[in-house]
Coordinates of N, CA, C and O in Angstrom, one line a residue:
X667 N 24.5 -84.1 35.1 CA 23.2 -83.5 35.2 C 22.1 -84.6 35.0 O 22.2 -85.3 34.0
X668 N 21.2 -84.7 35.9 CA 20.1 -85.7 35.9 C 19.0 -85.2 34.9 O 18.6 -84.1 35.0
X669 N 18.7 -86.0 34.0 CA 17.6 -85.7 33.0 C 16.3 -86.1 33.7 O 16.1 -87.2 34.2
X670 N 15.4 -85.2 33.8 CA 14.1 -85.4 34.4 C 13.0 -85.7 33.3 O 13.0 -85.0 32.3
X671 N 12.2 -86.6 33.6 CA 11.1 -86.9 32.6 C 9.8 -86.5 33.3 O 9.6 -86.5 34.5
X672 N 8.8 -86.2 32.4 CA 7.5 -85.7 32.9 C 6.4 -86.6 32.2 O 6.6 -87.0 31.0
X673 N 5.3 -86.7 32.9 CA 4.2 -87.5 32.3 C 3.6 -86.7 31.2 O 3.7 -85.5 31.1
X674 N 2.8 -87.3 30.3 CA 2.1 -86.6 29.2 C 1.1 -85.6 29.8 O 1.0 -84.5 29.3
X675 N 0.5 -86.0 30.9 CA -0.5 -85.1 31.5 C 0.2 -83.8 31.9 O -0.3 -82.7 31.7
X676 N 1.3 -83.9 32.6 CA 2.1 -82.8 33.1 C 2.5 -81.9 31.9 O 2.3 -80.7 31.9
X677 N 3.1 -82.5 30.9 CA 3.5 -81.7 29.7 C 2.3 -81.0 29.0 O 2.5 -79.9 28.6
X678 N 1.2 -81.7 28.9 CA 0.0 -81.1 28.3 C -0.5 -79.9 29.2 O -0.9 -78.9 28.6
X679 N -0.5 -80.1 30.5 CA -0.9 -79.0 31.4 C 0.0 -77.8 31.3 O -0.5 -76.7 31.2
X680 N 1.3 -78.0 31.2 CA 2.3 -77.0 31.1 C 2.1 -76.3 29.8 O 2.1 -75.0 29.7
X681 N 1.9 -77.0 28.7 CA 1.6 -76.5 27.4 C 0.4 -75.6 27.4 O 0.4 -74.5 26.8
X682 N -0.7 -76.1 28.0 CA -1.9 -75.3 28.1 C -1.7 -74.0 28.8 O -2.1 -72.9 28.3
X683 N -1.0 -74.0 30.0 CA -0.7 -72.8 30.7 C 0.1 -71.8 29.9 O -0.2 -70.6 29.8
X684 N 1.1 -72.4 29.2 CA 2.0 -71.5 28.3 C 1.1 -70.8 27.2 O 1.3 -69.6 27.0
X685 N 0.2 -71.5 26.6 CA -0.6 -71.0 25.6 C -1.6 -69.9 26.1 O -1.8 -68.9 25.5
X686 N -2.1 -70.2 27.3 CA -3.0 -69.2 28.0 C -2.3 -67.9 28.3 O -2.8 -66.8 28.2
X687 N -1.1 -68.1 28.8 CA -0.3 -66.9 29.2 C 0.0 -66.1 27.9 O -0.1 -64.9 28.0
X688 N 0.5 -66.7 26.9 CA 0.8 -66.0 25.7 C -0.4 -65.3 25.1 O -0.4 -64.2 24.7
X689 N -1.5 -66.0 25.1 CA -2.8 -65.5 24.6 C -3.2 -64.3 25.4 O -3.6 -63.2 24.9
X690 N -3.1 -64.4 26.7 CA -3.4 -63.3 27.6 C -2.6 -62.1 27.3 O -3.0 -60.9 27.3
X691 N -1.3 -62.3 27.2 CA -0.3 -61.2 26.9 C -0.7 -60.5 25.6 O -0.7 -59.3 25.5
X692 N -0.9 -61.3 24.5 CA -1.3 -60.7 23.2 C -2.6 -60.0 23.2 O -2.7 -58.9 22.6
X693 N -3.6 -60.6 23.9 CA -4.9 -59.9 24.0 C -4.8 -58.6 24.7 O -5.5 -57.6 24.3
X694 N -4.0 -58.5 25.7 CA -3.8 -57.2 26.5 C -2.8 -56.3 25.8 O -2.5 -55.2 26.3
X695 N -2.2 -56.8 24.7 CA -1.2 -56.0 23.9 C 0.0 -55.6 24.8 O 0.4 -54.4 24.8
X696 N 0.5 -56.5 25.5 CA 1.6 -56.3 26.4 C 2.9 -56.8 25.7 O 2.9 -58.0 25.3
X697 N 3.9 -56.0 25.5 CA 5.1 -56.5 24.9 C 5.9 -57.4 25.9 O 5.7 -57.3 27.1
X698 N 6.7 -58.3 25.3 CA 7.4 -59.2 26.1 C 8.3 -58.5 27.1 O 8.4 -58.9 28.3
X699 N 9.0 -57.5 26.7 CA 9.9 -56.8 27.6 C 9.1 -56.1 28.8 O 9.5 -56.2 29.9
X700 N 7.9 -55.6 28.5 CA 7.1 -55.0 29.5 C 6.6 -56.0 30.5 O 6.7 -55.8 31.7
X701 N 6.2 -57.1 30.0 CA 5.7 -58.2 30.9 C 6.8 -58.7 31.8 O 6.7 -58.9 33.0
X702 N 8.0 -58.9 31.2 CA 9.1 -59.4 31.9 C 9.5 -58.5 33.0 O 9.7 -58.9 34.2
X703 N 9.5 -57.2 32.7 CA 9.8 -56.2 33.8 C 8.8 -56.2 34.9 O 9.1 -56.1 36.0
X704 N 7.5 -56.2 34.5 CA 6.4 -56.3 35.5 C 6.5 -57.5 36.4 O 6.2 -57.4 37.6
X705 N 7.0 -58.6 35.9 CA 7.1 -59.8 36.6 C 8.4 -59.9 37.4 O 8.6 -60.8 38.2
X706 N 9.4 -59.0 37.0 CA 10.7 -59.1 37.6 C 11.6 -60.2 37.1 O 12.3 -60.8 37.9
X707 N 11.4 -60.6 35.8 CA 12.2 -61.7 35.3 C 12.8 -61.2 34.0 O 12.5 -60.1 33.5
X708 N 13.7 -62.0 33.4 CA 14.3 -61.7 32.1 C 13.3 -62.1 31.0 O 12.4 -62.9 31.1
X709 N 13.6 -61.5 29.8 CA 12.8 -61.8 28.6 C 13.0 -63.3 28.2 O 12.0 -63.9 27.8
X710 N 14.2 -63.7 28.4 CA 14.5 -65.1 28.1 C 13.6 -66.1 29.0 O 13.1 -67.1 28.4
X711 N 13.5 -65.8 30.2 CA 12.7 -66.6 31.1 C 11.2 -66.5 30.7 O 10.5 -67.5 30.6
X712 N 10.7 -65.4 30.3 CA 9.4 -65.2 29.8 C 9.2 -66.1 28.5 O 8.2 -66.7 28.4
X713 N 10.1 -66.0 27.6 CA 10.0 -66.9 26.4 C 9.9 -68.4 26.8 O 9.2 -69.1 26.2
X714 N 10.7 -68.8 27.8 CA 10.7 -70.2 28.2 C 9.3 -70.5 28.8 O 8.8 -71.6 28.6
X715 N 8.7 -69.6 29.5 CA 7.4 -69.8 30.1 C 6.4 -70.0 29.0 O 5.5 -70.9 29.0
X716 N 6.4 -69.1 28.0 CA 5.5 -69.1 26.9 C 5.7 -70.3 25.9 O 4.8 -70.6 25.1
X717 N 6.9 -70.9 26.0 CA 7.1 -72.1 25.2 C 6.8 -73.4 26.0 O 6.8 -74.5 25.4
X718 N 6.5 -73.3 27.2 CA 6.1 -74.4 28.0 C 7.2 -75.2 28.6 O 7.1 -76.5 28.7
X719 N 8.3 -74.6 28.9 CA 9.5 -75.3 29.5 C 9.1 -75.8 30.9 O 8.8 -75.0 31.8
X720 N 9.1 -77.1 31.1 CA 8.7 -77.6 32.4 C 9.7 -77.3 33.5 O 9.4 -77.5 34.7
X721 N 10.9 -76.8 33.2 CA 11.9 -76.5 34.3 C 11.7 -75.1 34.9 O 12.4 -74.8 35.8
X722 N 10.7 -74.4 34.4 CA 10.5 -73.0 34.9 C 9.9 -73.1 36.3 O 9.1 -74.0 36.6
X723 N 10.4 -72.2 37.2 CA 9.9 -72.2 38.5 C 8.4 -72.0 38.5 O 7.9 -71.0 37.9
X724 N 7.6 -72.8 39.3 CA 6.2 -72.7 39.3 C 5.7 -71.3 39.8 O 4.8 -70.7 39.2
X725 N 6.3 -70.7 40.8 CA 5.9 -69.4 41.3 C 6.0 -68.3 40.3 O 5.1 -67.5 40.2
X726 N 7.0 -68.4 39.5 CA 7.2 -67.4 38.4 C 6.1 -67.5 37.4 O 5.5 -66.5 36.9
X727 N 5.9 -68.8 36.9 CA 4.9 -69.0 35.9 C 3.5 -68.5 36.4 O 2.7 -67.9 35.7
X728 N 3.2 -68.8 37.7 CA 1.9 -68.4 38.2 C 1.8 -66.9 38.3 O 0.7 -66.3 38.1
X729 N 2.9 -66.2 38.7 CA 2.9 -64.8 38.7 C 2.6 -64.2 37.4 O 1.8 -63.2 37.2
X730 N 3.3 -64.7 36.3 CA 3.1 -64.2 35.0 C 1.6 -64.4 34.6 O 1.0 -63.5 34.0
X731 N 1.1 -65.6 34.9 CA -0.3 -65.9 34.6 C -1.2 -64.9 35.2 O -2.2 -64.4 34.6
X732 N -1.0 -64.6 36.5 CA -1.8 -63.6 37.2 C -1.7 -62.2 36.6 O -2.8 -61.5 36.5
X733 N -0.6 -61.8 36.2 CA -0.4 -60.5 35.5 C -1.2 -60.4 34.3 O -1.8 -59.3 34.0
X734 N -1.2 -61.4 33.4 CA -1.9 -61.3 32.2 C -3.4 -61.7 32.3 O -4.1 -61.7 31.3
X735 N -3.8 -62.1 33.5 CA -5.2 -62.4 33.8 C -5.7 -63.8 33.4 O -6.8 -64.0 33.2
X736 N -4.8 -64.8 33.5 CA -5.2 -66.2 33.3 C -5.8 -66.7 34.6 O -5.1 -66.7 35.6
X737 N -7.1 -67.0 34.6 CA -7.8 -67.5 35.8 C -7.4 -69.0 36.1 O -7.9 -69.9 35.4
X738 N -6.5 -69.2 37.0 CA -6.1 -70.6 37.3 C -7.1 -71.3 38.3 O -7.4 -72.4 38.1
X739 N -7.5 -70.6 39.3 CA -8.5 -71.2 40.2 C -9.8 -70.4 40.2 O -10.8 -70.8 39.8
X740 N -9.7 -69.1 40.6 CA -10.8 -68.2 40.6 C -10.3 -66.8 40.7 O -9.3 -66.6 41.4
X741 N -11.0 -65.9 40.2 CA -10.6 -64.5 40.3 C -11.0 -63.9 41.6 O -10.5 -62.9 42.1
X742 N -11.9 -64.6 42.3 CA -12.4 -64.2 43.6 C -11.5 -64.7 44.7 O -11.4 -65.9 45.0
X743 N -10.8 -63.7 45.4 CA -9.8 -64.1 46.4 C -10.5 -64.8 47.6 O -9.9 -65.7 48.2
X744 N -11.7 -64.4 47.9 CA -12.4 -65.1 49.0 C -12.6 -66.6 48.7 O -12.6 -67.4 49.6
X745 N -12.9 -66.9 47.5 CA -13.1 -68.3 47.1 C -11.7 -69.1 47.2 O -11.7 -70.2 47.7
X746 N -10.6 -68.4 46.8 CA -9.3 -69.1 47.0 C -9.0 -69.3 48.4 O -8.5 -70.3 48.8
X747 N -9.3 -68.3 49.3 CA -9.0 -68.4 50.7 C -9.9 -69.5 51.3 O -9.4 -70.3 52.2
X748 N -11.1 -69.6 50.9 CA -12.0 -70.7 51.4 C -11.5 -72.0 51.0 O -11.5 -73.0 51.8
X749 N -11.1 -72.2 49.8 CA -10.6 -73.5 49.3 C -9.3 -73.8 50.0 O -9.0 -75.0 50.3
X750 N -8.5 -72.8 50.3 CA -7.2 -73.0 51.0 C -7.5 -73.5 52.4 O -6.9 -74.4 53.0
X751 N -8.5 -72.9 53.0 CA -8.9 -73.2 54.4 C -9.4 -74.7 54.4 O -9.1 -75.5 55.3
X752 N -10.2 -75.1 53.4 CA -10.7 -76.4 53.4 C -9.6 -77.4 53.2 O -9.6 -78.5 53.8
X753 N -8.6 -77.1 52.4 CA -7.5 -78.0 52.1 C -6.7 -78.1 53.4 O -6.2 -79.2 53.8
X754 N -6.5 -77.0 54.2 CA -5.8 -77.1 55.4 C -6.5 -77.9 56.5 O -5.9 -78.7 57.2
X755 N -7.8 -77.8 56.5 CA -8.6 -78.7 57.4 C -8.5 -80.1 57.1 O -8.4 -81.0 58.0
X756 N -8.5 -80.4 55.8 CA -8.4 -81.8 55.4 C -7.0 -82.4 55.7 O -6.8 -83.5 56.2
X757 N -6.0 -81.5 55.5 CA -4.6 -81.9 55.8 C -4.4 -82.2 57.3 O -3.7 -83.1 57.7
X758 N -5.1 -81.5 58.1 CA -5.0 -81.6 59.6 C -5.6 -83.0 60.0 O -5.2 -83.6 61.0
X759 N -6.5 -83.6 59.2 CA -7.1 -84.9 59.5 C -6.2 -86.0 59.0 O -6.4 -87.2 59.4
X760 N -5.4 -85.8 58.1 CA -4.5 -86.8 57.5 C -3.2 -87.0 58.2 O -2.8 -86.1 58.9
X761 N -2.6 -88.2 58.1 CA -1.3 -88.4 58.8 C -0.3 -87.4 58.3 O -0.3 -87.0 57.1
X762 N 0.7 -87.1 59.1 CA 1.7 -86.1 58.7 C 2.7 -86.7 57.8 O 3.4 -86.0 57.0
X763 N 2.9 -88.0 57.8 CA 3.8 -88.7 56.9 C 3.3 -90.0 56.5 O 2.4 -90.6 57.1
X764 N 3.8 -90.5 55.4 CA 3.4 -91.8 54.9 C 4.6 -92.8 55.1 O 5.7 -92.5 54.7
X765 N 4.3 -93.9 55.7 CA 5.3 -94.9 56.0 C 5.0 -96.2 55.3 O 3.8 -96.5 55.2
X766 N 6.0 -96.9 54.8 CA 5.7 -98.2 54.2 C 5.3 -99.2 55.3 O 5.8 -99.1 56.4
X767 N 4.4 -100.0 54.9 CA 4.0 -101.0 55.8 C 5.1 -102.1 56.0 O 5.7 -102.4 55.0
X768 N 5.2 -102.5 57.2 CA 6.2 -103.6 57.4 C 5.7 -104.9 56.9 O 4.6 -105.3 57.1
X769 N 6.5 -105.6 56.2 CA 6.2 -106.9 55.7 C 6.4 -107.9 56.8 O 7.4 -107.9 57.5
X770 N 5.4 -108.7 57.0 CA 5.5 -109.8 57.9 C 6.5 -110.9 57.4 O 6.3 -111.3 56.2
X771 N 7.4 -111.3 58.2 CA 8.3 -112.3 57.8 C 7.6 -113.6 57.6 O 6.8 -114.1 58.5
X772 N 7.7 -114.3 56.5 CA 7.1 -115.6 56.3 C 8.2 -116.6 56.4 O 8.9 -116.9 55.5
X773 N 8.4 -117.1 57.7 CA 9.5 -118.0 57.9 C 9.0 -119.4 58.1 O 9.7 -120.3 58.7
X774 N 7.8 -119.7 57.6 CA 7.3 -121.1 57.7 C 7.7 -121.8 56.4 O 7.1 -121.8 55.4
X775 N 8.8 -122.6 56.5 CA 9.4 -123.2 55.3 C 8.8 -124.6 55.2 O 8.8 -125.5 55.6

């Protein structure tokens, strides 16, 4: 099994999301079993999300965050759609792939 390492930034961001999710759940007085059922996940997976396990699937963590009301981008769907459209337009202008530049052979000895 390959051990994956994460940057400090990534670990801090995951930790922050975990704390926001747990805070949202507690503020809304939602039991762990109830939240797990609403999200369609096990209680064990919910515990891992709330502990900040970086191996948790991103989509699951974002779904749990949405259920407890953690605002990741914006609560306004139209703003999310607009930002998504802008990102798509920018991606259309960028190259589809990144290739390494070829090194010129320096054969002048």
